[in-house]
Coordinates of N, CA and C in Angstrom, one line a residue:
M1 N 126.8 217.4 83.5 CA 127.3 218.3 84.6 C 127.0 217.6 85.9
R2 N 127.9 217.7 86.9 CA 127.7 217.1 88.2 C 126.5 217.8 88.8
I3 N 125.7 217.0 89.5 CA 124.4 217.4 89.9 C 124.5 218.6 91.0
N4 N 125.5 218.5 91.9 CA 125.7 219.6 92.8 C 126.0 220.9 92.1
K5 N 126.8 220.9 91.0 CA 127.1 222.0 90.3 C 125.9 222.6 89.5
F6 N 125.0 221.7 89.0 CA 123.8 222.1 88.4 C 122.9 222.8 89.4
I7 N 122.8 222.3 90.6 CA 122.0 223.0 91.6 C 122.5 224.3 91.9
A8 N 123.8 224.4 92.1 CA 124.5 225.7 92.4 C 124.3 226.7 91.3
S9 N 124.4 226.2 90.0 CA 124.3 227.1 88.9 C 122.9 227.6 88.7
A10 N 121.9 227.0 89.4 CA 120.5 227.5 89.4 C 120.2 228.5 90.5
G11 N 121.3 228.7 91.3 CA 121.1 229.8 92.3 C 120.4 229.2 93.6
I12 N 120.4 227.9 93.8 CA 119.7 227.4 94.9 C 120.6 227.5 96.2
C13 N 121.9 227.1 96.0 CA 122.8 227.2 97.1 C 124.2 226.8 96.6
A14 N 125.2 226.9 97.4 CA 126.6 226.5 97.0 C 126.7 225.0 96.9
R15 N 127.7 224.5 96.2 CA 127.8 223.1 95.9 C 127.8 222.2 97.1
R16 N 128.5 222.6 98.2 CA 128.6 221.8 99.4 C 127.2 221.7 100.0
A17 N 126.5 222.8 100.0 CA 125.1 222.8 100.5 C 124.2 222.0 99.6
A18 N 124.4 221.9 98.3 CA 123.7 221.1 97.4 C 123.9 219.6 97.7
D19 N 125.1 219.3 98.1 CA 125.3 217.8 98.5 C 124.4 217.5 99.7
D20 N 124.2 218.4 100.6 CA 123.3 218.2 101.8 C 121.9 218.0 101.4
L21 N 121.4 218.8 100.4 CA 120.1 218.7 99.9 C 119.8 217.3 99.3
I22 N 120.9 216.8 98.6 CA 120.8 215.5 97.9 C 120.7 214.4 99.0
R23 N 121.6 214.5 100.0 CA 121.5 213.5 101.0 C 120.2 213.5 101.8
Q24 N 119.6 214.6 101.9 CA 118.3 214.8 102.6 C 117.1 214.3 101.8
G25 N 117.4 213.9 100.6 CA 116.3 213.3 99.7 C 115.4 214.4 99.1
R26 N 115.9 215.6 99.0 CA 115.1 216.7 98.5 C 115.3 217.0 97.0
V27 N 116.1 216.2 96.3 CA 116.4 216.4 94.9 C 115.9 215.2 94.1
K28 N 115.3 215.5 93.0 CA 114.8 214.5 92.0 C 115.4 214.8 90.6
V29 N 115.7 213.7 89.9 CA 116.1 213.8 88.5 C 115.2 213.0 87.7
N30 N 114.4 213.6 86.8 CA 113.4 212.9 86.0 C 112.4 212.1 86.9
H31 N 112.1 212.9 88.0 CA 111.0 212.5 88.9 C 111.4 211.3 89.8
V32 N 112.7 211.0 89.8 CA 113.3 209.9 90.7 C 114.1 210.5 91.7
R33 N 113.9 210.2 93.0 CA 114.7 210.8 94.1 C 116.2 210.4 94.0
V34 N 117.0 211.4 94.2 CA 118.5 211.1 94.1 C 119.0 211.2 95.5
T35 N 119.9 210.4 95.9 CA 120.6 210.5 97.2 C 122.0 210.4 97.2
E36 N 122.6 210.3 96.0 CA 124.0 210.2 95.8 C 124.6 211.5 95.2
P37 N 125.4 212.3 95.8 CA 125.9 213.5 95.2 C 126.7 213.4 94.0
G38 N 127.3 212.2 93.7 CA 128.2 212.1 92.6 C 127.7 211.9 91.2
M39 N 126.3 211.9 91.1 CA 125.8 211.6 89.7 C 125.9 212.8 88.8
D40 N 125.9 212.6 87.5 CA 125.9 213.6 86.5 C 124.4 213.7 85.9
V41 N 124.1 214.9 85.5 CA 122.8 215.1 84.8 C 123.1 215.6 83.4
Q42 N 122.2 215.2 82.5 CA 122.3 215.5 81.1 C 121.5 216.7 80.7
E43 N 121.7 217.2 79.5 CA 121.1 218.5 79.1 C 119.6 218.5 79.2
N44 N 118.9 217.3 78.9 CA 117.5 217.3 78.8 C 116.9 216.7 80.1
D45 N 117.7 216.4 81.1 CA 117.1 215.9 82.4 C 116.3 217.0 83.0
I46 N 115.3 216.5 83.8 CA 114.5 217.4 84.6 C 114.9 217.3 86.1
V47 N 115.5 218.4 86.5 CA 116.0 218.4 87.9 C 115.0 219.2 88.8
M48 N 114.7 218.6 90.0 CA 113.7 219.3 90.9 C 114.3 219.3 92.3
V49 N 114.1 220.4 93.0 CA 114.5 220.6 94.4 C 113.2 220.9 95.1
D50 N 112.9 220.1 96.1 CA 111.6 220.2 96.9 C 110.4 220.2 95.9
D51 N 110.5 219.4 94.8 CA 109.4 219.2 93.9 C 109.2 220.4 92.9
S52 N 110.2 221.3 92.9 CA 110.1 222.5 92.0 C 111.2 222.4 91.0
P53 N 110.8 222.4 89.7 CA 111.9 222.3 88.6 C 112.9 223.5 88.7
I54 N 114.1 223.2 88.4 CA 115.2 224.2 88.4 C 115.9 224.2 87.2
K55 N 116.6 225.3 86.8 CA 117.5 225.3 85.7 C 118.6 226.3 85.9
P56 N 119.7 226.2 85.3 CA 120.8 227.1 85.5 C 120.4 228.6 85.1
A57 N 120.8 229.5 86.0 CA 120.5 230.9 85.7 C 121.3 231.4 84.5
E58 N 120.6 232.3 83.7 CA 121.3 232.9 82.6 C 122.2 234.0 83.0
R59 N 121.9 234.8 84.0 CA 122.7 235.9 84.4 C 123.2 235.7 85.8
K60 N 124.4 236.0 86.1 CA 125.0 235.9 87.4 C 124.9 237.2 88.2
Y61 N 124.5 237.2 89.5 CA 124.5 238.3 90.3 C 125.4 238.2 91.5
Y62 N 126.0 239.3 91.8 CA 126.9 239.4 93.0 C 126.6 240.6 93.8
I63 N 126.1 240.5 95.0 CA 125.7 241.7 95.7 C 126.3 241.6 97.2
M64 N 126.3 242.8 97.8 CA 126.6 242.8 99.2 C 125.4 243.4 100.0
L65 N 125.1 242.9 101.1 CA 124.0 243.3 102.0 C 124.5 243.7 103.3
N66 N 124.0 244.8 103.9 CA 124.3 245.1 105.3 C 123.2 244.5 106.1
K67 N 123.5 243.2 106.6 CA 122.5 242.5 107.3 C 122.2 243.1 108.7
P68 N 120.9 243.2 109.0 CA 120.5 243.7 110.3 C 120.4 242.5 111.3
D69 N 120.3 242.8 112.6 CA 120.0 241.9 113.6 C 118.6 241.3 113.3
G70 N 118.4 240.0 113.6 CA 117.1 239.4 113.6 C 116.8 238.8 112.2
Y71 N 117.7 238.5 111.4 CA 117.5 237.8 110.1 C 118.4 236.5 110.0
V72 N 117.8 235.5 109.5 CA 118.6 234.3 109.2 C 119.3 234.4 107.9
T73 N 120.4 233.8 107.8 CA 121.1 233.7 106.5 C 120.9 232.4 105.8
T74 N 119.7 231.9 105.8 CA 119.3 230.7 105.0 C 118.1 231.1 104.2
V75 N 117.9 230.3 103.1 CA 116.8 230.6 102.2 C 115.5 230.2 102.9
H76 N 115.5 229.1 103.6 CA 114.3 228.6 104.3 C 114.7 228.4 105.8
D77 N 113.7 228.7 106.7 CA 114.0 228.6 108.1 C 112.9 227.8 108.7
Q78 N 113.2 226.8 109.5 CA 112.2 225.9 110.1 C 111.3 226.6 111.1
F79 N 111.8 227.7 111.7 CA 111.1 228.5 112.6 C 110.3 229.7 112.0
D80 N 110.4 229.8 110.7 CA 109.7 230.8 109.9 C 110.1 232.2 110.3
R81 N 111.4 232.3 110.7 CA 112.0 233.7 110.9 C 112.3 234.4 109.6
A82 N 112.4 235.7 109.8 CA 112.7 236.5 108.6 C 114.1 236.1 108.0
S83 N 114.1 236.0 106.6 CA 115.4 235.7 105.9 C 116.0 236.9 105.3
V84 N 117.3 236.9 105.1 CA 118.0 238.0 104.4 C 117.5 238.1 102.9
T85 N 116.9 237.0 102.3 CA 116.5 237.1 101.0 C 115.3 238.0 100.8
E86 N 114.6 238.3 102.0 CA 113.4 239.2 101.9 C 113.9 240.7 101.8
L87 N 115.2 240.9 102.0 CA 115.7 242.3 102.0 C 116.2 242.7 100.6
V88 N 116.4 241.7 99.7 CA 116.9 241.9 98.4 C 115.8 242.0 97.4
T89 N 115.4 243.1 97.0 CA 114.3 243.3 96.0 C 114.9 243.7 94.7
D90 N 114.0 243.7 93.7 CA 114.3 244.2 92.3 C 115.2 243.2 91.6
I91 N 115.5 242.1 92.1 CA 116.2 241.0 91.4 C 115.4 239.8 91.3
E92 N 115.1 239.4 90.1 CA 114.1 238.2 90.0 C 114.9 236.9 90.2
A93 N 116.2 236.9 90.0 CA 116.9 235.7 90.2 C 116.9 235.2 91.6
R94 N 117.0 233.9 91.8 CA 117.1 233.3 93.1 C 118.5 233.4 93.7
L95 N 118.7 234.2 94.7 CA 120.0 234.4 95.3 C 120.1 233.7 96.6
F96 N 121.3 233.3 97.0 CA 121.6 232.6 98.3 C 122.8 233.3 99.0
P97 N 122.9 233.2 100.3 CA 124.0 233.8 101.0 C 125.3 233.0 100.8
V98 N 126.4 233.8 100.7 CA 127.7 233.1 100.6 C 128.2 233.0 102.1
G99 N 128.1 231.8 102.6 CA 128.5 231.6 104.0 C 127.3 232.1 104.9
R100 N 127.6 232.3 106.1 CA 126.5 232.7 107.0 C 126.9 233.8 108.0
L101 N 125.9 234.5 108.5 CA 126.1 235.3 109.7 C 125.1 234.9 110.7
D102 N 125.5 234.9 112.0 CA 124.6 234.5 113.0 C 123.3 235.4 113.0
Y103 N 122.2 234.9 113.6 CA 121.0 235.6 113.7 C 121.1 237.0 114.2
H104 N 121.9 237.1 115.3 CA 122.0 238.4 116.0 C 123.3 239.2 115.5
T105 N 124.0 238.7 114.5 CA 125.1 239.5 114.0 C 124.8 240.3 112.8
E106 N 125.3 241.5 112.8 CA 125.0 242.4 111.7 C 126.2 242.5 110.7
G107 N 126.0 243.2 109.6 CA 127.1 243.5 108.8 C 127.2 242.9 107.4
L108 N 128.4 242.8 106.9 CA 128.6 242.4 105.5 C 128.2 241.0 105.2
L109 N 127.3 240.8 104.3 CA 127.0 239.5 103.8 C 126.9 239.5 102.2
L110 N 127.6 238.6 101.6 CA 127.6 238.5 100.2 C 126.5 237.5 99.8
M111 N 125.8 237.8 98.6 CA 124.8 237.0 98.1 C 125.0 236.8 96.6
T112 N 124.6 235.7 96.1 CA 124.9 235.5 94.6 C 124.0 234.3 94.1
N113 N 124.0 234.1 92.8 CA 123.4 232.9 92.3 C 124.4 232.1 91.5
D114 N 125.7 232.4 91.8 CA 126.8 231.7 91.2 C 127.4 230.7 92.2
G115 N 127.2 229.5 92.0 CA 127.6 228.5 92.9 C 129.1 228.3 93.0
D116 N 129.8 228.5 91.8 CA 131.3 228.4 91.7 C 131.9 229.5 92.5
F117 N 131.4 230.7 92.4 CA 131.8 231.8 93.1 C 131.7 231.6 94.6
A118 N 130.5 231.1 95.1 CA 130.3 230.9 96.5 C 131.3 229.8 97.0
N119 N 131.4 228.8 96.2 CA 132.3 227.7 96.6 C 133.7 228.1 96.8
K120 N 134.2 229.0 95.9 CA 135.6 229.5 96.0 C 135.8 230.3 97.3
L121 N 134.8 231.1 97.6 CA 134.9 232.0 98.8 C 134.9 231.2 100.1
T122 N 134.1 230.2 100.1 CA 133.8 229.5 101.4 C 134.7 228.3 101.6
H123 N 135.5 227.9 100.6 CA 136.4 226.7 100.8 C 137.5 227.1 101.8
P124 N 137.7 226.2 102.7 CA 138.7 226.5 103.8 C 140.1 226.8 103.2
S125 N 140.5 226.2 102.1 CA 141.8 226.4 101.5 C 142.1 227.8 101.1
Q126 N 141.0 228.5 100.8 CA 141.2 229.9 100.3 C 141.6 230.9 101.4
K127 N 141.3 230.6 102.7 CA 141.7 231.4 103.8 C 141.4 232.9 103.6
V128 N 140.1 233.1 103.3 CA 139.6 234.5 103.1 C 139.3 235.0 104.5
Y129 N 140.0 236.1 104.9 CA 139.8 236.6 106.2 C 138.5 237.5 106.2
K130 N 137.7 237.3 107.3 CA 136.5 238.1 107.6 C 136.8 238.9 108.9
T131 N 136.6 240.2 108.8 CA 136.9 241.0 110.0 C 135.6 241.5 110.6
Y132 N 135.5 241.4 112.0 CA 134.4 241.7 112.8 C 134.8 242.8 113.8
I133 N 133.8 243.7 114.2 CA 134.0 244.6 115.3 C 133.0 244.1 116.4
A134 N 133.6 243.8 117.5 CA 132.8 243.2 118.6 C 132.8 244.2 119.8
R135 N 131.6 244.5 120.3 CA 131.5 245.3 121.6 C 131.4 244.2 122.7
V136 N 132.4 244.2 123.6 CA 132.6 243.2 124.6 C 132.4 243.7 126.0
K137 N 131.7 242.9 126.8 CA 131.6 243.2 128.2 C 132.8 242.5 128.9
G138 N 133.6 243.3 129.6 CA 134.8 242.7 130.2 C 136.1 243.3 129.6
F139 N 137.2 243.1 130.3 CA 138.4 243.7 129.9 C 139.5 242.6 129.7
P140 N 139.6 242.1 128.4 CA 140.6 241.1 128.2 C 142.0 241.6 128.4
K141 N 142.9 240.8 128.9 CA 144.3 241.1 129.2 C 145.1 240.9 127.9
P142 N 146.3 241.5 127.8 CA 147.1 241.3 126.6 C 147.4 239.8 126.4
A143 N 147.5 239.0 127.5 CA 147.8 237.6 127.3 C 146.5 236.9 126.7
D144 N 145.4 237.4 127.0 CA 144.2 236.8 126.4 C 144.1 237.1 124.9
I145 N 144.5 238.2 124.5 CA 144.5 238.6 123.1 C 145.6 237.7 122.3
T146 N 146.7 237.5 123.0 CA 147.7 236.6 122.4 C 147.2 235.2 122.2
R147 N 146.5 234.7 123.2 CA 145.9 233.4 123.1 C 144.9 233.3 121.9
L148 N 144.1 234.3 121.7 CA 143.1 234.4 120.6 C 143.9 234.3 119.3
C149 N 145.0 235.1 119.2 CA 145.7 235.2 117.9 C 146.4 233.9 117.6
R150 N 146.8 233.2 118.6 CA 147.6 231.9 118.3 C 146.6 230.8 118.1
G151 N 145.3 230.9 118.5 CA 144.4 229.9 118.3 C 144.0 229.4 119.7
I152 N 142.7 229.3 120.0 CA 142.2 229.0 121.3 C 141.3 227.7 121.2
Y153 N 141.3 226.9 122.3 CA 140.6 225.7 122.3 C 139.1 225.9 122.5
L154 N 138.2 225.5 121.7 CA 136.8 225.5 121.9 C 136.3 224.0 121.9
E155 N 135.0 223.8 122.2 CA 134.5 222.5 122.3 C 134.6 221.6 121.0
D156 N 134.7 222.3 119.9 CA 134.9 221.6 118.6 C 136.3 221.7 118.1
G157 N 137.3 221.9 119.0 CA 138.7 221.9 118.6 C 139.3 223.3 118.7
K158 N 140.6 223.3 118.4 CA 141.4 224.6 118.4 C 141.1 225.4 117.2
T159 N 141.0 226.7 117.4 CA 140.7 227.6 116.3 C 142.0 227.9 115.5
A160 N 141.9 228.3 114.3 CA 143.1 228.6 113.5 C 143.6 230.0 114.0
P161 N 144.9 230.3 113.7 CA 145.4 231.6 114.1 C 144.6 232.7 113.5
C162 N 144.4 233.8 114.3 CA 143.6 234.9 113.8 C 144.3 236.3 114.1
K163 N 143.6 237.3 113.8 CA 144.2 238.7 114.1 C 143.1 239.3 115.1
A164 N 143.6 239.8 116.2 CA 142.7 240.4 117.2 C 143.4 241.5 117.9
E165 N 142.7 242.6 118.2 CA 143.2 243.7 119.0 C 142.1 244.5 119.6
V166 N 142.4 245.2 120.7 CA 141.4 246.1 121.4 C 141.6 247.4 120.7
I167 N 140.5 248.0 120.3 CA 140.6 249.3 119.6 C 139.9 250.5 120.4
R168 N 139.2 250.1 121.4 CA 138.5 251.2 122.1 C 138.1 250.6 123.5
Q169 N 138.1 251.5 124.5 CA 137.7 251.0 125.9 C 136.5 251.8 126.3
Y170 N 135.6 251.2 127.0 CA 134.4 251.8 127.6 C 134.4 251.5 129.1
P171 N 133.5 252.1 129.9 CA 133.4 251.8 131.3 C 133.1 250.4 131.6
E172 N 132.3 249.7 130.7 CA 131.9 248.3 131.1 C 132.7 247.3 130.3
G173 N 133.6 247.7 129.3 CA 134.3 246.8 128.5 C 135.1 247.4 127.4
V174 N 135.2 246.7 126.3 CA 136.1 247.1 125.2 C 135.4 246.9 123.9
E175 N 135.9 247.5 122.8 CA 135.6 247.2 121.4 C 136.8 246.5 120.8
M176 N 136.6 245.4 120.1 CA 137.7 244.7 119.5 C 137.5 244.5 118.1
S177 N 138.6 244.4 117.4 CA 138.6 244.0 116.0 C 139.1 242.5 115.9
I178 N 138.4 241.6 115.3 CA 138.8 240.2 115.1 C 138.7 239.8 113.7
S179 N 139.8 239.2 113.1 CA 139.8 238.7 111.8 C 140.0 237.2 111.8
I180 N 139.1 236.4 111.2 CA 139.2 235.0 111.1 C 138.9 234.5 109.7
Y181 N 139.4 233.3 109.4 CA 139.1 232.8 108.0 C 138.4 231.5 108.1
E182 N 138.1 231.0 109.4 CA 137.2 229.9 109.5 C 135.8 230.3 109.6
G183 N 134.8 229.3 109.5 CA 133.4 229.7 109.5 C 132.6 228.8 110.5
R184 N 133.1 228.6 111.7 CA 132.4 227.8 112.6 C 131.2 228.5 113.1
N185 N 130.2 227.8 113.7 CA 129.0 228.4 114.2 C 129.3 229.2 115.4
R186 N 128.9 230.5 115.4 CA 129.1 231.4 116.5 C 130.5 231.5 116.9
Q187 N 131.4 231.4 116.0 CA 132.8 231.3 116.4 C 133.4 232.5 117.1
V188 N 133.1 233.7 116.6 CA 133.7 234.9 117.3 C 133.2 235.0 118.7
R189 N 131.9 234.8 118.9 CA 131.3 234.9 120.2 C 131.9 233.9 121.1
R190 N 132.1 232.7 120.7 CA 132.6 231.6 121.5 C 134.1 231.9 121.8
M191 N 134.8 232.4 120.9 CA 136.2 232.8 121.2 C 136.3 233.8 122.3
I192 N 135.4 234.8 122.2 CA 135.4 235.8 123.3 C 135.0 235.2 124.6
E193 N 134.0 234.4 124.6 CA 133.6 233.7 125.9 C 134.8 232.9 126.4
A194 N 135.6 232.3 125.6 CA 136.7 231.4 126.0 C 137.7 232.2 126.8
I195 N 137.8 233.5 126.6 CA 138.7 234.4 127.4 C 138.0 235.2 128.5
G196 N 136.8 234.8 128.8 CA 136.1 235.4 129.9 C 135.3 236.6 129.6
G197 N 135.1 237.0 128.3 CA 134.3 238.1 127.9 C 132.9 237.7 127.4
K198 N 132.1 238.7 127.1 CA 130.7 238.4 126.6 C 130.5 239.5 125.5
V199 N 130.1 239.0 124.3 CA 129.8 239.8 123.2 C 128.5 240.5 123.4
I200 N 128.4 241.8 123.4 CA 127.2 242.6 123.4 C 126.6 242.8 122.0
S201 N 127.5 243.1 121.1 CA 127.1 243.3 119.7 C 128.2 242.9 118.8
L202 N 127.9 242.5 117.6 CA 128.9 242.0 116.7 C 128.5 242.4 115.2
R203 N 129.5 242.9 114.5 CA 129.2 243.4 113.2 C 130.4 243.0 112.3
R204 N 130.1 242.4 111.1 CA 131.2 242.1 110.2 C 131.4 243.3 109.2
I205 N 132.6 243.8 109.1 CA 132.9 245.0 108.3 C 133.6 244.7 107.0
S206 N 134.2 243.5 106.8 CA 135.0 243.2 105.6 C 135.1 241.7 105.4
I207 N 135.2 241.4 104.1 CA 135.5 240.0 103.7 C 136.7 240.2 102.7
G208 N 137.8 239.6 103.0 CA 139.0 239.9 102.2 C 139.3 241.3 102.2
N209 N 139.5 241.9 101.0 CA 139.7 243.3 100.8 C 138.4 244.1 100.5
V210 N 137.3 243.5 100.5 CA 136.1 244.1 100.2 C 135.4 244.6 101.5
R211 N 135.1 245.8 101.6 CA 134.6 246.4 102.9 C 133.2 246.8 102.7
L212 N 132.4 246.8 103.9 CA 131.1 247.2 103.9 C 130.9 248.7 103.6
G213 N 131.8 249.5 104.1 CA 131.8 251.0 103.9 C 130.6 251.6 104.6
H214 N 129.9 252.5 103.9 CA 128.8 253.3 104.5 C 127.5 252.8 104.0
L215 N 127.4 251.5 103.5 CA 126.1 250.9 103.1 C 125.1 250.9 104.3
P216 N 123.9 251.5 104.2 CA 123.0 251.6 105.3 C 122.6 250.2 105.7
L217 N 122.3 250.0 107.0 CA 121.7 248.8 107.5 C 120.5 248.4 106.8
G218 N 120.5 247.1 106.4 CA 119.3 246.6 105.7 C 119.3 246.8 104.2
K219 N 120.2 247.5 103.7 CA 120.3 247.9 102.2 C 121.3 247.0 101.5
W220 N 121.3 246.9 100.2 CA 122.2 246.1 99.4 C 122.6 246.9 98.2
R221 N 123.7 246.4 97.6 CA 124.2 247.0 96.3 C 124.9 245.9 95.6
H222 N 125.1 246.1 94.2 CA 125.8 245.2 93.4 C 127.3 245.4 93.7
L223 N 128.0 244.2 93.7 CA 129.5 244.4 93.8 C 130.0 245.0 92.5
T224 N 131.1 245.8 92.6 CA 131.7 246.3 91.4 C 132.6 245.2 90.8
Q225 N 133.0 245.3 89.6 CA 133.8 244.3 88.9 C 135.1 244.2 89.6
A226 N 135.6 245.3 90.1 CA 136.9 245.2 90.8 C 136.7 244.3 92.1
E227 N 135.6 244.5 92.8 CA 135.4 243.7 94.0 C 135.2 242.2 93.7
I228 N 134.5 241.9 92.6 CA 134.3 240.5 92.1 C 135.7 239.9 91.8
N229 N 136.5 240.7 91.1 CA 137.8 240.3 90.8 C 138.7 239.9 92.0
E230 N 138.5 240.7 93.1 CA 139.2 240.4 94.3 C 139.0 239.0 94.8
F231 N 137.8 238.5 94.6 CA 137.4 237.2 95.1 C 137.8 236.0 94.1
V232 N 137.7 236.3 92.9 CA 137.9 235.2 91.9 C 139.4 235.1 91.4
K233 N 140.2 236.1 91.8 CA 141.6 236.0 91.3 C 142.3 234.8 91.9
E234 N 143.2 234.2 91.2 CA 143.9 233.1 91.7 C 144.9 233.5 92.8
K235 N 145.0 232.6 93.8 CA 145.9 232.8 94.9 C 147.2 232.1 94.7

């Protein structure tokens, strides 16, 4: 089995993140440090991440979490901030987030120990739309919304076409719905800033056809089989 797939099947992280662990020198096979992502491991090999032995999980878990503000969507954080993994109790398996939500962004986050599942959802070719509700300070003009929808230039390049609309107006600004399928760092916030607005709060309400619904903030639940099928079906 390819080593990045082995790491993903153990619930450490998705395959692309596993490649990063390998390049960082954090993976050993039979007590020898590995730095090349392309190697294969055999059935009796001892694989270690950060000097801890790992093995493929026997049962796969797929859950959704309503992430609160103030949690990182990484398993380990260099600043020792609270992680979303601390909110998922009663599951002994090692789960990891599928993609990320910014530290101050709330809402729908998927977690799993199935690396293939995570890889399919996060691969750019899948174009899985993620919908956010943004409370914005300022009043974007119709021309600004059109620019967002067509793709807008940020410091790391032009964004892909998206779906955006104003759904409510307040004295100090508006509430917007924005759907994107890219996953750049702080992308929605930077897109809003590019048209002269400022995001006051941001919440993700859906990924593909799977919606957060009325799940309370900070709580989680297992995905239904129908929801899992929405993500794994062939496009």
